[in-house]
Amino acid sequence: MEEIYAKFVSQKISKTRWRPVPPGSLQTADTFAAGSWDNEENYVSLWSIGDFGNLDSDGGFEGDHQLLCDIRHHGDVMDLQFFDQERIVAASSTGCVTVFLHHPNNQTLSVSQQWTAAHYHTGPGSPSCGSAPCTGVVCSNPEIVTVGEDGRINLFRADHKEAVRTIDNADSSTLHAVTFLRTPEILTVNSIGQLKIWDFRKQGNEPSQILSLTGDRVPLHCVDRHPNQQHVVATGGQDGMLSIWDVRQGTMPVSLLKAHEAEMWEVHFHPSNPDHLFTCSEDGSLWHWDASTDVPEKSSLFNQGGRNSTFLSHSISNQAGVHQSLISSWLSTDPAKDRIEITSLLPSRTLSVNSLDVLGPCLVCGTDSEAIYVTRQLFS
Amino acid sequence: MREVLIPGVNSKKKQMCFDWGPGEMLVCETSFNKKEESETKPGCPFIYIIRKDIDVYSQILRKLFNESHGIFVGLQRIEEELTGKSRKAQLVRVSKNYRSVIRACMEEMHQVAIAAKDPAIGRQFSSQVSILSAMELIWNLCEILFIEVAPAGALLLHLLDWVRLHVCEVDSLLADVLGSENPSKHDSFWKLVTILVLQGRLDEARQMLSKEADASPSSAGMCRILGDLMRTMPVLSPGNTQTLTELELKWQHWHEECERHLQDSTFASSPHLESLCKIMLGDEAALLEQKELLNNWYHFLVTRLLYSHPTVKPIDLHLYAQSSLDLFLGGESSPEPLDNILLAAFEFDIHQVIKECSIALSNWWFVAHLTDLLDHCKLLQSHNLYFGSNMREFLLLEYASGLFAHHSLWQLGVDYFDYCPELGRVSLELHIERIPLSTEQKALKVLRICEQRQMTEQVRSICKILAMNAVRNNRLGSALSWSIRAKDAAFATLVSDRFLKDYCERGSFSDLDLIDNLGPAMMLSDRLTFLGKYREFHRFYGEKRLTDAASLLLSLMTSQIAPRSFWVILLIDALPLLEEKEVVFSAEQTYELMRCLEDFASRRPVWREPGVQRIQEDVENTKLEMLRLALARNLGRAIIKEGSLEGS
């Protein structure tokens, strides 16, 4: 974690997302998308971190990310997801969901599809002409699921003009984020601390399962599912707590970890190295959680107490042998707690870190202090 | 003072009206004519917003604001305990960070200016570049004089660096000359050598001279002598332990040697070399001949000091500065604002520097940050304004207000207000209420700012706004959540009533996910408690926990928690329980129910008018009769059951 590049971009960044690398390719991440918010004019932009090497004539920093192209976006960019290599889905505070298409030949972005009133209020005196911010979007080709402040869930399919399925009043409060659990099932988190599982095969507007934090109803802002173990889910809340859930059992989180001092805006398991987890927060911090068991030398250096437990769990996992991959390091709760190593990735506290994304050895995050940070050596 | 032309508005014909905002001003035409003209022409139909601080809206300067915000916050956290050297070193580092941000901005602005296709826009950017460059120049000088507080000797070295940094055309010229085939025959060869000498870059000048010596053997001897003079000029080197007196003595000897050479007419055959020698003697006339190469009076000042008073004391600087300015301008032109600012700095008059900068520059960024830094150097303690608090705070408040006027940069302003001990909080309270809450996410960010600072009044009002919006949007669940967060009992009651009304109309509850999970928040208001408990009754009933349901229902009435208007519904809800096969209400409970019923019946409003209400009354009377009957039957069954239980 030595080299982290910061670039000030003159707009507050609400979302940053890596473009997925083609499956099976050895390529590393080289392009990311960013969305801005709270500007008079907001933009969705594409950036490259590729080596410009000799192209860089005017002595710019090598490794600095460069703007490829951008396009106006109506309203704040509330969420951003890559649909495939070329298409980006953006959720707007105007309730609109837009699919942007990237033309690599002439480096431009264009609107390829748009659902203008995906989210709306039905009240008699709605102040903003009925539109409601769309707060989250998730894609799994060809499906796109969006959630909003109107408590509505939409299921879109690329190339379909109308929503394939809409669940009105799915939630009495604001839905903050959504992710896929298994293909026809999605997970949503809301502003009263509930985690709901929805099955699109079922009719009606009732969730198939509700999990919730105890009585406090602390709003949940983000959710991510373990890439290999689909029952393991991480959420982040308004109080900055990280909760790990096992959706197969119980209605309560398996563990609650004290983390940030303010809203946790995003949580992400590392897609190929899921013992690593990343969180960012309104308090201006970006954390790397390392729950991999093979860090005995580190813990013995810094933490005498942690030595034994590390050793123990290490030997257990050795005995478990082939089963090791089945035991999630995130669910083996209490004895493991002191094994989780947390590193802060940003050099100094800034304003809120709104978004982060990890892919391979690369990490990108965007902040309210109008800077985008990129590192290409996460595990050095 | 500045004149702003608003297109379409004619202030000669119509009277204008205006209103001040925190960072902006509203201006429009009134319907009053200026003179008593009878014709009433239609005026300008628009209201104009006039922005005070236009620099806030520059895309490139935004980077300056954002990046310097981080430095500012870091500076405020520098520990007060740090004293002496380490503290000074840290402050100098902060100052250099600020300057590097200015330079980065300047660089980018310069690139944009070059790339601009429209020459007018290019000029606009170029003028911004020169403003930024002036800011950096002033800041650098202030850093040397006020923060570094360099002593005699070292002071001149710093000033030389300062001049070299800002008069930088020489480097491209140097590359140009050295790159040519025959450097000493280059047109600008002597110009280059002169500039190098003027800037005190004697090593480089010597190298150039040796090139000339190689090219023309006739002047080789003279070049060598002058080169030796350059080499032997005593300078203070940072690592050296030599004292100032030693240096002065050595310098005196060297100076005399130079003078001897001039008197002996060593360089008489080469006017170039002779003028160089004169410069090295600090000869004012010779220096002034090079006016064009010197560019400006402060370069003249530093060169003059270098070759005539190398160990100048800070306290004497202003004498030389004033005379250099006078000599350089020679009465031909009057000093510009920048000159006055630099002069004030040389006079160590910090307040004058800040005052002049405030007038000359178009934004508050510079003065606010510089003043804050100087305040951290404990240089401004004694100065208090007759309004507001001190100067530092006044300038920071102005800057932060400008940021708050911007739709996007307001978040930066918060930290500046935080570090204004006297009026910062009130200002923040006033400004934060004016932030438009377009999405919940934005509202949450504003809320977090308020909560961190215990601004309870603002927290309440934000939650209330959001709750109101939610009610308007028919999002009762959201509305309830927000009023719970605000601990706003009155609003929670209002929302609960809406829920109950919806229930009466539809016969079922909405938003069960919230109502079923109220927890302790239920106690916020009586109505909310009733809503939660009433829903609990429905749940008990649905789960066939009839005795629990019955006692809960009864307690809702006896505890007076249920609103009067709802009693009929509660009593009717008791009917199916009374009609159950098993006896649910005990005899005692039945008595209480009867008491409730009669209590309700007696307090019913008496219908005076005939008509529709008459029918309603009939319906209600029928209900009451049915209830009375059911209660009586239940009472009988209960007595029998209880009696037989006791008996057995």
mmCIF file of C-alpha atoms in Angstrom, chain A residues 218-334:
data_model
loop_
_atom_site.group_PDB
_atom_site.id
_atom_site.type_symbol
_atom_site.label_atom_id
_atom_site.label_comp_id
_atom_site.label_asym_id
_atom_site.label_seq_id
_atom_site.Cartn_x
_atom_site.Cartn_y
_atom_site.Cartn_z
ATOM 1 C CA VAL A 218 -30.204 1.878 12.874
ATOM 2 C CA PRO A 219 -30.454 2.525 9.137
ATOM 3 C CA LEU A 220 -28.393 0.281 6.868
ATOM 4 C CA HIS A 221 -26.715 1.988 3.932
ATOM 5 C CA CYS A 222 -24.899 -0.688 2.017
ATOM 6 C CA VAL A 223 -24.838 -4.407 1.440
ATOM 7 C CA ASP A 224 -22.526 -6.860 -0.274
ATOM 8 C CA ARG A 225 -22.640 -10.593 -0.670
ATOM 9 C CA HIS A 226 -19.658 -12.891 -0.272
ATOM 10 C CA PRO A 227 -18.571 -13.811 -3.816
ATOM 11 C CA ASN A 228 -18.255 -17.551 -3.118
ATOM 12 C CA GLN A 229 -20.465 -18.172 -0.115
ATOM 13 C CA GLN A 230 -23.779 -16.746 -1.080
ATOM 14 C CA HIS A 231 -25.249 -16.954 2.383
ATOM 15 C CA VAL A 232 -22.639 -14.645 3.873
ATOM 16 C CA VAL A 233 -23.637 -11.012 3.636
ATOM 17 C CA ALA A 234 -22.003 -7.844 4.947
ATOM 18 C CA THR A 235 -23.868 -4.618 5.648
ATOM 19 C CA GLY A 236 -22.846 -1.207 6.856
ATOM 20 C CA GLY A 237 -24.979 1.084 8.965
ATOM 21 C CA GLN A 238 -25.514 4.675 9.938
ATOM 22 C CA ASP A 239 -23.502 4.227 13.125
ATOM 23 C CA GLY A 240 -20.557 2.979 11.083
ATOM 24 C CA MET A 241 -20.988 -0.621 12.297
ATOM 25 C CA LEU A 242 -20.104 -3.521 10.055
ATOM 26 C CA SER A 243 -22.539 -6.414 10.371
ATOM 27 C CA ILE A 244 -21.923 -9.889 9.025
ATOM 28 C CA TRP A 245 -25.037 -11.984 8.407
ATOM 29 C CA ASP A 246 -25.669 -15.604 7.636
ATOM 30 C CA VAL A 247 -28.964 -15.470 5.787
ATOM 31 C CA ARG A 248 -29.496 -19.222 6.134
ATOM 32 C CA GLN A 249 -30.009 -18.983 9.854
ATOM 33 C CA GLY A 250 -31.444 -16.567 12.336
ATOM 34 C CA THR A 251 -32.836 -13.135 11.837
ATOM 35 C CA MET A 252 -29.958 -11.391 13.558
ATOM 36 C CA PRO A 253 -26.438 -10.620 12.381
ATOM 37 C CA VAL A 254 -23.745 -13.175 13.207
ATOM 38 C CA SER A 255 -21.334 -10.488 14.238
ATOM 39 C CA LEU A 256 -21.296 -6.760 14.737
ATOM 40 C CA LEU A 257 -17.964 -5.042 14.348
ATOM 41 C CA LYS A 258 -17.365 -1.515 15.529
ATOM 42 C CA ALA A 259 -15.922 0.289 12.589
ATOM 43 C CA HIS A 260 -16.326 3.865 11.438
ATOM 44 C CA GLU A 261 -17.470 6.914 13.353
ATOM 45 C CA ALA A 262 -20.175 7.885 10.887
ATOM 46 C CA GLU A 263 -22.300 6.401 8.102
ATOM 47 C CA MET A 264 -20.670 3.522 6.288
ATOM 48 C CA TRP A 265 -21.480 4.288 2.672
ATOM 49 C CA GLU A 266 -20.118 1.165 1.014
ATOM 50 C CA VAL A 267 -18.834 -2.295 1.845
ATOM 51 C CA HIS A 268 -17.209 -4.658 -0.648
ATOM 52 C CA PHE A 269 -15.774 -8.131 -0.383
ATOM 53 C CA HIS A 270 -12.748 -8.517 -2.585
ATOM 54 C CA PRO A 271 -14.192 -10.391 -5.588
ATOM 55 C CA SER A 272 -11.391 -12.921 -5.925
ATOM 56 C CA ASN A 273 -9.893 -12.755 -2.456
ATOM 57 C CA PRO A 274 -12.967 -12.629 -0.213
ATOM 58 C CA ASP A 275 -11.043 -12.822 3.049
ATOM 59 C CA HIS A 276 -10.428 -9.164 2.377
ATOM 60 C CA LEU A 277 -13.131 -6.614 2.838
ATOM 61 C CA PHE A 278 -13.197 -2.883 2.195
ATOM 62 C CA THR A 279 -15.359 -0.199 3.752
ATOM 63 C CA CYS A 280 -15.620 3.562 3.412
ATOM 64 C CA SER A 281 -17.437 6.146 5.456
ATOM 65 C CA GLU A 282 -18.763 9.644 5.903
ATOM 66 C CA ASP A 283 -16.041 10.194 8.493
ATOM 67 C CA GLY A 284 -13.528 10.325 5.642
ATOM 68 C CA SER A 285 -11.837 6.982 6.174
ATOM 69 C CA LEU A 286 -11.296 3.961 3.946
ATOM 70 C CA TRP A 287 -10.512 0.667 5.631
ATOM 71 C CA HIS A 288 -9.079 -2.626 4.525
ATOM 72 C CA TRP A 289 -10.237 -5.580 6.676
ATOM 73 C CA ASP A 290 -8.006 -8.613 6.406
ATOM 74 C CA ALA A 291 -9.483 -11.795 7.854
ATOM 75 C CA SER A 292 -7.182 -14.208 6.099
ATOM 76 C CA THR A 293 -5.726 -16.671 8.589
ATOM 77 C CA ASP A 294 -2.181 -16.799 7.332
ATOM 78 C CA VAL A 295 -0.854 -13.692 8.979
ATOM 79 C CA PRO A 296 0.775 -15.209 12.099
ATOM 80 C CA GLU A 297 4.010 -13.312 11.838
ATOM 81 C CA LYS A 298 2.185 -10.012 11.702
ATOM 82 C CA SER A 299 0.009 -10.646 14.703
ATOM 83 C CA SER A 300 2.868 -11.969 16.766
ATOM 84 C CA LEU A 301 4.758 -8.818 16.067
ATOM 85 C CA PHE A 302 2.085 -6.395 17.006
ATOM 86 C CA ASN A 303 -0.234 -8.292 19.232
ATOM 87 C CA GLN A 304 1.082 -10.656 21.845
ATOM 88 C CA GLY A 305 -2.387 -11.615 22.955
ATOM 89 C CA GLY A 306 -3.481 -12.419 19.469
ATOM 90 C CA ARG A 307 -0.653 -14.807 18.885
ATOM 91 C CA ASN A 308 -2.170 -17.871 20.398
ATOM 92 C CA SER A 309 -5.541 -17.480 18.807
ATOM 93 C CA THR A 310 -3.990 -16.945 15.435
ATOM 94 C CA PHE A 311 -1.912 -20.020 15.882
ATOM 95 C CA LEU A 312 -4.888 -22.008 17.005
ATOM 96 C CA SER A 313 -7.163 -21.105 14.187
ATOM 97 C CA HIS A 314 -4.334 -21.639 11.801
ATOM 98 C CA SER A 315 -3.862 -25.204 12.957
ATOM 99 C CA ILE A 316 -7.586 -25.836 12.921
ATOM 100 C CA SER A 317 -7.816 -24.783 9.372
ATOM 101 C CA ASN A 318 -4.912 -27.059 8.569
ATOM 102 C CA GLN A 319 -6.741 -29.971 10.069
ATOM 103 C CA ALA A 320 -9.834 -29.018 8.208
ATOM 104 C CA GLY A 321 -7.756 -29.352 5.087
ATOM 105 C CA VAL A 322 -10.028 -29.528 2.106
ATOM 106 C CA HIS A 323 -12.906 -28.110 4.061
ATOM 107 C CA GLN A 324 -11.093 -24.907 4.661
ATOM 108 C CA SER A 325 -12.750 -23.228 1.753
ATOM 109 C CA LEU A 326 -16.140 -24.071 3.221
ATOM 110 C CA ILE A 327 -15.536 -22.318 6.507
ATOM 111 C CA SER A 328 -15.911 -18.675 5.958
ATOM 112 C CA SER A 329 -13.444 -16.650 7.910
ATOM 113 C CA TRP A 330 -16.197 -14.070 8.395
ATOM 114 C CA LEU A 331 -18.575 -16.437 10.184
ATOM 115 C CA SER A 332 -16.131 -17.984 12.648
ATOM 116 C CA THR A 333 -16.953 -15.123 14.912
ATOM 117 C CA ASP A 334 -15.523 -14.413 18.317
#
